[in-house]
Amino acid sequence: MIRFISLSLFVFFHLGLQCFSQENRPNIIFILTDDQRWDALGFAGNELIHTPEMDRLAKEGLFFENAFVTTPICAASRASILTGTYERTHGYTFGQGEIKPEFIDQSYPALLKESGYHTGFFGKFGVNYSGFESLFDVGENYDRLDRFKDRRGYFYKTIDSDTVHLTRYTGHKAIEFLQQAPLEKPFMLSLSFSAPHAHDPAEEQFFWDRPFDTLYEGQYFPKPPLTDQKYFDALPLYVREGENRNRWYWRFDTAEKYQRSMKGYFRMISEIDHEIGLIRKELEKQGKDRNTVIIFTSDNGYFYGERQLAGKWLMYDNSLRVPMIIHDPRSTQSGIVKDMVLNIDIAPTIFDLAGIDKPKSWQGLSLAGFLNENSAEFERTEFICEHLWQVDIIAPSEGIRTEKWKYFRYINDPQHEELYDLESDPMEKNNLAMNPAFWNRLFEMRKQFEEKEKEMRHRKP
C-alpha cells in the first residue's frame, strides 16, 4: 500500500499537457547537488536554512521523505544515477578506470538522445568517461579545481570576462541552454552543481558568492546529536582513524570551526536555491514552465559531526539519505511520499516521463506513478547499501535496509556487524548485533543481504 500524504491538489489546464504520451513529451530538468543531506532544506523541517525555491518545488510537487543513495560516494552514486544500477552491478567507483561501455551505452543520456530529446549537461559529471562530449548534444564537464588550495578552486569560470562562482556559472549555462534549445524537440537538461561540497585542499573548506556573505551571519548552529564520546568509541578503530575522522578535524573539531563550516555549507545551498529560482523564471518567460518536469536530488548525504565524523561513505543514514523532489506541473498530485526511493530510480523515472521503455538491465523503479491520482502500489521493501572502493583511508562496507531494520558490516572485517531497529531507534544509537535477544534477526538480515548481494553481483546489462 502506498503511503501518500496529500498536502494540496492543483491543476494546470493547458491543452495537451495532461497527456504523458510520447507524441507530447515533457521537457525534463534534472538537478543534482553534491553532498546535500536529506534535511538540508526548509521543507524537510530545517528551520535554520533559507531555501525558498527548493521549498516551493517540494510544496508544489512531490517530496520523497525517505530517499536514499545506494552508495554514499560521488563517483559510484553518479554512475548508479546514470545507469539505473547498483555499484555491485556496474562496478564503477574511484580508481576503476573508465566506466564500462556496456553500462554507459545503456545510460539515460545515451538512450534519451537516441529517442529524439535535445540533451544538455553542465557541471560535475563525476564519472570517468572519455566519450562525454558525444553523450550530450550540448555539454560541459567541470568541477572544483584541487590544484588551487584556496577560493580559486570554486572561482575560475568566467561570464563576460568576470570570474564567477561555479554555482553561478552552472545557472548561467542552464539559462543559456534554455534560450538556445530547438523548439521542435523536447529537451532534457542535467545540471550537476559542485556545491555544497567542501573544497578539500583549502583551509576554509567552504566558499560562496559575495551576495551571500551576510546570510546566516548572526545564526548560531546547535551542535549535532551523537557527539558524546561513547558513540565515537563504539566505532571500529579503522573508522576512528580513517578519513571520516580526518575531515572532522578539518571542519568541525572546534566550536568556532563548526559554526564557520555550517554557515558556509548552508550559504552554498542557498546559492544553488537562488539559481533554481532564476531557472524557473526563465522557463516562465519562455512559456515552458507548464510542460517542464523538474527532478531534484543529491549524490549522497553528509555528516555534520555526528559520532565525531565528517564526510559520508558509511552505512549510517546520515550519509545514505538525500532530498528528492519531483515537480511536474501537469500532475494534480502534491505531497509527501513515505515510500523508500533510491538514486537508481532517477533514470527509470525520466524514461517513464518521456514515454520510453527502460532497459531490462536497470534495477531502479519508476517514480512517475506517484504523479498519477490512482497510482499503483510501489514494490520496494528493501535495498542494498554498499561502498565497495578498496582504499586504506575509508573502510568499505555493505548492508541492507528495510523500512524497519538495517544491517551492515565492514567488508574487510565481516565480524564487525551492526543491526538497528529503525522504527524505535531512527538515529541508530543502539547496535543490537551483540544482543543475544536479536541474534535470530541478525541471522535473517545477514542471509537476506547475502542473497540479494549475489543477485546484484551476477546481473549483467
XYZ file of C-alpha atoms in Angstrom:
461
model
C 0.000 0.000 0.000
C 1.343 3.417 -0.937
C 1.576 5.788 1.986
C 0.969 9.152 0.377
C 0.053 12.256 2.351
C -1.723 14.788 0.146
C -0.893 18.348 1.082
C -2.713 20.078 -1.744
C -4.220 19.477 -5.183
C -3.664 21.818 -8.024
C -4.487 21.592 -11.714
C -2.921 23.441 -14.603
C -5.300 23.484 -17.570
C -3.247 23.639 -20.737
C -4.074 21.891 -23.980
C -2.319 18.550 -24.246
C -0.178 18.943 -21.127
C -2.161 16.384 -19.173
C -1.035 13.775 -21.684
C 2.008 11.654 -20.864
C 2.212 10.175 -24.374
C 5.331 10.073 -26.488
C 3.707 12.416 -29.030
C 3.682 15.215 -26.451
C 6.688 14.509 -24.304
C 7.603 16.884 -21.489
C 10.829 18.776 -21.094
C 12.858 17.483 -18.153
C 15.417 19.225 -15.933
C 17.391 17.031 -13.556
C 19.210 18.934 -10.804
C 21.895 17.144 -8.752
C 23.706 18.727 -5.817
C 26.880 17.439 -4.179
C 26.868 16.367 -0.505
C 23.452 17.809 0.394
C 21.891 15.675 3.100
C 18.166 14.994 3.193
C 17.218 17.595 5.796
C 19.281 20.480 4.378
C 16.258 22.366 3.075
C 13.404 24.127 4.792
C 10.605 21.856 3.586
C 12.249 18.923 5.394
C 11.745 20.748 8.694
C 15.047 22.624 8.836
C 14.183 25.939 10.463
C 17.668 27.435 10.042
C 18.299 27.115 6.317
C 16.984 29.540 3.684
C 15.805 27.550 0.636
C 12.576 29.155 -0.634
C 12.893 27.778 -4.184
C 13.584 24.184 -3.133
C 10.727 24.501 -0.663
C 8.401 25.776 -3.400
C 9.315 22.866 -5.660
C 8.596 20.462 -2.794
C 5.321 22.145 -1.827
C 4.008 22.249 -5.394
C 5.300 18.786 -6.267
C 6.223 15.543 -4.524
C 8.736 15.421 -1.689
C 10.175 11.952 -1.103
C 10.802 11.854 2.616
C 12.679 8.541 2.547
C 15.061 8.936 -0.379
C 18.442 7.201 -0.283
C 21.521 6.579 -2.370
C 22.682 3.006 -2.763
C 26.343 4.062 -2.488
C 27.291 7.160 -0.434
C 30.174 8.479 -2.541
C 30.014 10.712 -5.600
C 31.647 8.531 -8.290
C 29.688 5.332 -7.678
C 26.452 7.152 -6.864
C 26.608 9.180 -10.083
C 27.308 6.031 -12.079
C 24.232 4.484 -10.453
C 22.144 7.535 -11.360
C 23.333 7.386 -14.973
C 22.795 3.638 -15.392
C 19.928 2.818 -13.028
C 22.039 0.067 -11.439
C 23.761 -0.702 -8.133
C 27.515 -0.249 -7.708
C 27.860 -4.016 -7.324
C 26.379 -4.349 -10.814
C 28.025 -1.526 -12.782
C 31.339 -1.953 -10.939
C 32.372 1.698 -11.176
C 33.977 3.801 -8.463
C 37.214 5.717 -7.994
C 40.342 4.003 -9.261
C 38.497 1.683 -11.669
C 39.441 3.401 -14.936
C 36.545 4.307 -17.208
C 33.004 3.140 -16.647
C 32.340 0.002 -18.692
C 30.994 0.890 -22.172
C 28.119 -1.593 -21.929
C 26.751 0.417 -18.999
C 27.244 3.875 -20.495
C 25.583 2.614 -23.699
C 22.537 1.809 -21.555
C 22.663 5.092 -19.631
C 19.786 7.564 -19.596
C 21.665 10.320 -21.516
C 22.741 7.979 -24.328
C 19.308 6.456 -24.827
C 17.360 9.677 -24.331
C 19.415 11.417 -27.006
C 18.735 8.488 -29.346
C 14.992 8.829 -28.652
C 14.884 12.359 -30.044
C 15.398 14.536 -26.970
C 17.711 17.538 -27.181
C 20.082 16.848 -24.299
C 22.434 19.002 -22.270
C 24.723 18.635 -19.264
C 26.580 21.246 -17.225
C 28.664 20.715 -14.113
C 30.310 17.793 -12.367
C 29.856 14.607 -14.377
C 31.820 12.699 -11.738
C 32.304 9.557 -13.837
C 35.435 8.839 -15.849
C 34.290 8.549 -19.467
C 36.311 9.806 -22.442
C 33.227 9.986 -24.667
C 31.467 12.652 -22.598
C 31.345 15.163 -25.464
C 29.324 12.809 -27.660
C 26.979 11.737 -24.867
C 25.003 15.009 -24.923
C 24.007 17.416 -27.696
C 25.429 20.269 -25.609
C 27.623 19.776 -22.576
C 30.458 20.939 -20.367
C 32.088 18.859 -17.654
C 33.770 20.809 -14.839
C 34.265 20.628 -11.080
C 36.302 22.253 -8.333
C 39.994 22.581 -9.193
C 42.056 20.879 -6.485
C 45.276 22.486 -7.696
C 44.017 25.721 -6.143
C 44.215 25.429 -2.366
C 42.003 28.458 -1.787
C 38.793 30.049 -3.114
C 40.056 29.795 -6.688
C 39.025 26.148 -6.622
C 35.432 27.429 -6.870
C 36.154 30.717 -8.697
C 37.807 30.110 -12.059
C 34.989 30.071 -14.633
C 34.094 33.362 -16.312
C 30.985 35.085 -17.647
C 31.729 38.124 -19.852
C 35.357 38.098 -18.605
C 34.273 38.232 -14.939
C 35.280 35.313 -12.729
C 32.263 33.761 -11.040
C 31.459 31.005 -8.561
C 30.793 27.589 -10.136
C 27.192 27.688 -8.907
C 26.549 30.963 -10.749
C 28.291 29.589 -13.837
C 26.102 26.462 -13.870
C 22.957 28.548 -13.509
C 24.130 30.800 -16.344
C 24.797 27.809 -18.628
C 21.356 26.402 -17.799
C 19.593 29.613 -18.839
C 21.725 29.805 -21.982
C 20.705 26.233 -22.844
C 17.018 27.042 -22.353
C 17.294 30.098 -24.597
C 19.022 28.147 -27.370
C 17.116 24.832 -27.231
C 15.374 23.958 -30.532
C 11.616 24.414 -30.472
C 10.864 21.281 -32.478
C 12.233 18.886 -29.835
C 11.638 18.306 -26.127
C 14.766 18.893 -24.062
C 16.409 17.061 -21.200
C 18.864 19.181 -19.202
C 21.079 17.705 -16.471
C 22.599 20.193 -14.025
C 25.210 18.950 -11.587
C 26.290 21.551 -9.040
C 29.648 21.097 -7.293
C 28.227 22.825 -4.216
C 27.846 22.408 -1.333
C 30.881 20.073 -1.439
C 33.744 21.422 0.662
C 36.893 22.426 -1.186
C 39.070 19.827 0.492
C 42.540 21.307 -0.223
C 41.651 24.683 1.319
C 41.827 25.676 4.967
C 38.462 27.459 4.870
C 36.735 24.493 3.095
C 33.513 26.289 2.050
C 33.266 29.115 -0.494
C 30.254 31.060 -1.711
C 29.459 34.148 -3.798
C 29.624 37.641 -2.330
C 25.843 38.344 -2.242
C 25.519 35.533 0.328
C 28.178 36.885 2.721
C 25.709 38.089 5.344
C 23.284 35.165 5.129
C 23.343 33.242 8.461
C 25.794 35.843 9.817
C 24.095 36.061 13.204
C 22.863 32.466 13.248
C 24.053 30.067 15.968
C 24.074 26.404 14.953
C 23.466 23.971 17.833
C 25.885 21.084 18.000
C 24.730 17.904 16.250
C 23.397 14.835 18.081
C 25.507 11.763 18.876
C 28.634 13.772 19.676
C 29.115 12.045 23.048
C 32.382 10.149 23.259
C 30.602 6.803 23.609
C 29.298 6.986 20.033
C 32.771 7.635 18.694
C 34.321 4.912 20.855
C 31.779 2.374 19.558
C 33.181 2.727 16.041
C 35.838 0.249 14.875
C 39.414 1.543 15.025
C 39.754 1.823 11.231
C 36.799 4.217 11.167
C 38.024 6.206 14.180
C 41.378 6.685 12.430
C 40.009 6.973 8.882
C 39.052 9.791 6.529
C 35.735 10.499 8.257
C 37.717 11.481 11.323
C 40.343 13.441 9.364
C 37.686 15.598 7.758
C 36.039 16.154 11.118
C 39.298 17.832 12.173
C 39.196 19.943 9.012
C 35.623 21.182 9.565
C 34.136 20.536 12.980
C 36.691 19.859 15.743
C 36.335 23.284 17.430
C 33.224 25.307 18.160
C 34.486 28.173 16.007
C 35.264 25.893 13.071
C 31.888 24.183 13.383
C 29.986 27.487 13.209
C 32.073 28.663 10.254
C 31.630 25.407 8.355
C 27.885 25.171 8.922
C 27.353 28.755 7.763
C 29.457 28.096 4.682
C 27.673 24.846 3.870
C 24.245 26.483 4.232
C 25.276 29.533 2.187
C 26.337 27.290 -0.678
C 22.976 25.512 -0.638
C 21.148 28.851 -0.544
C 23.163 29.948 -3.569
C 22.001 26.870 -5.507
C 18.470 27.670 -4.368
C 18.781 31.152 -5.862
C 19.885 29.716 -9.224
C 16.897 27.353 -9.253
C 14.679 30.413 -8.909
C 16.369 32.082 -11.890
C 15.955 28.935 -13.988
C 12.248 28.722 -13.173
C 11.796 32.392 -14.089
C 13.397 31.689 -17.470
C 11.022 28.762 -18.015
C 8.072 31.037 -17.248
C 9.432 33.727 -19.570
C 9.584 31.217 -22.427
C 6.187 29.696 -21.615
C 7.796 26.321 -20.959
C 7.066 26.127 -17.243
C 3.802 24.207 -17.743
C 5.438 21.353 -19.643
C 8.788 21.053 -17.866
C 9.312 18.444 -15.141
C 11.989 19.254 -12.559
C 13.660 16.433 -10.620
C 15.928 17.383 -7.719
C 18.216 15.266 -5.524
C 21.790 14.924 -4.228
C 24.554 12.371 -4.823
C 24.889 11.391 -1.153
C 24.242 12.554 2.381
C 26.631 14.175 4.818
C 27.806 14.090 8.444
C 27.552 17.371 10.375
C 29.805 15.969 13.081
C 27.547 13.176 14.358
C 29.665 10.440 16.004
C 32.515 12.999 15.727
C 32.746 12.323 11.981
C 32.549 14.294 8.731
C 32.127 13.325 5.082
C 29.930 10.421 4.012
C 30.878 6.863 2.863
C 29.464 4.913 5.829
C 26.204 2.973 6.017
C 24.513 5.263 8.556
C 21.518 7.237 7.324
C 23.497 10.479 7.722
C 25.393 9.604 4.547
C 22.750 7.494 2.756
C 19.719 9.754 2.993
C 19.197 12.585 0.493
C 16.498 15.087 -0.504
C 14.398 14.182 -3.540
C 11.685 16.219 -5.248
C 9.686 15.746 -8.439
C 7.783 18.779 -9.669
C 5.501 18.034 -12.623
C 3.177 20.948 -13.455
C 0.944 18.593 -15.482
C 0.152 16.492 -12.430
C -2.634 17.100 -9.923
C -0.635 15.442 -7.153
C 1.449 17.112 -4.469
C 2.523 15.962 -1.044
C 4.951 13.846 0.930
C 5.733 10.323 -0.216
C 6.793 7.942 2.553
C 7.982 5.013 0.411
C 11.701 4.225 0.170
C 13.071 5.582 -3.104
C 16.613 5.467 -4.468
C 19.108 7.203 -6.723
C 18.782 4.275 -9.152
C 15.118 5.283 -9.602
C 16.023 8.558 -11.344
C 16.771 7.066 -14.785
C 13.609 4.876 -14.897
C 11.532 7.883 -13.830
C 12.993 10.052 -16.592
C 12.223 7.340 -19.140
C 8.683 6.846 -17.868
C 8.034 10.577 -18.116
C 9.459 10.582 -21.650
C 7.317 7.621 -22.697
C 10.293 5.326 -23.308
C 10.647 1.725 -22.156
C 13.524 1.330 -19.719
C 16.301 -1.220 -20.427
C 15.873 -4.587 -18.743
C 19.279 -4.161 -17.114
C 18.095 -1.252 -14.955
C 17.419 -2.138 -11.333
C 15.592 1.009 -10.266
C 11.851 1.647 -10.256
C 9.984 4.500 -11.898
C 8.561 7.103 -9.523
C 6.311 8.611 -12.202
C 3.351 6.595 -10.884
C 3.212 8.821 -7.815
C 2.223 11.659 -10.152
C -0.996 9.856 -11.064
C -4.145 10.203 -8.971
C -4.663 6.430 -8.859
C -1.027 5.378 -8.573
C -0.160 1.703 -8.429
C 1.413 0.028 -5.428
C 5.134 0.708 -5.089
C 7.018 -2.563 -4.868
C 10.151 -1.841 -2.810
C 10.559 -3.320 0.667
C 14.377 -3.274 0.891
C 17.541 -2.090 -0.798
C 21.235 -2.883 -0.768
C 23.571 -0.187 0.550
C 27.241 -0.509 -0.309
C 30.560 1.271 -0.564
C 32.966 -1.077 -2.312
C 36.010 1.109 -3.004
C 39.081 -0.593 -1.535
C 41.171 2.266 -0.193
C 43.128 2.477 3.058
C 41.547 5.679 4.391
C 37.899 4.583 4.034
C 36.720 1.169 5.204
C 34.463 -0.431 2.557
C 31.128 -1.621 3.891
C 27.886 -3.200 2.768
C 24.428 -3.902 4.118
C 20.704 -3.952 3.591
C 17.957 -1.598 4.745
C 14.254 -2.268 5.099
C 11.637 0.109 6.460
C 12.191 -1.232 9.982
C 15.689 -2.750 10.038
C 19.195 -2.009 8.919
C 22.071 -4.487 8.828
C 25.618 -3.729 7.707
C 29.161 -4.985 8.053
C 32.661 -3.922 7.034
C 33.881 -5.887 4.027
C 37.445 -6.355 5.308
C 36.225 -7.101 8.828
C 32.953 -9.041 8.375
C 32.879 -9.981 12.067
C 32.020 -6.376 12.883
C 28.290 -6.228 12.226
C 25.719 -3.601 13.132
C 21.961 -4.049 13.420
C 19.432 -1.297 14.101
C 15.719 -1.233 14.743
C 14.955 1.919 12.772
C 11.379 2.088 13.999
C 12.342 2.524 17.637
C 15.866 3.852 17.036
C 15.879 6.084 13.908
C 19.153 7.748 14.894
C 20.924 4.373 15.011
C 22.164 4.745 18.580
C 21.810 1.161 19.788
C 23.660 -1.549 17.855
C 21.720 -4.779 18.509
C 24.175 -7.128 16.788
C 25.763 -8.202 20.067
C 22.465 -8.646 21.884
C 21.514 -12.381 22.038
C 17.830 -11.450 22.006
C 18.274 -10.224 18.425
C 20.562 -12.918 17.035
C 17.748 -14.521 15.057
C 17.017 -11.175 13.474
C 20.742 -10.668 12.824
C 20.945 -14.033 11.081
C 17.852 -13.274 8.974
C 19.164 -9.882 7.884
C 22.605 -11.273 7.087
C 21.063 -14.019 4.962
C 18.724 -11.566 3.265
C 21.658 -9.337 2.380
C 23.826 -12.155 1.048
C 21.048 -13.475 -1.186
C 20.334 -10.015 -2.566
C 24.034 -9.243 -2.968
C 24.606 -12.381 -5.021
C 21.745 -11.457 -7.315
C 23.157 -7.956 -7.844
C 26.704 -9.138 -8.468
C 25.780 -11.526 -11.266
C 23.399 -9.225 -13.080
C 24.654 -8.028 -16.478
C 23.430 -5.278 -18.852
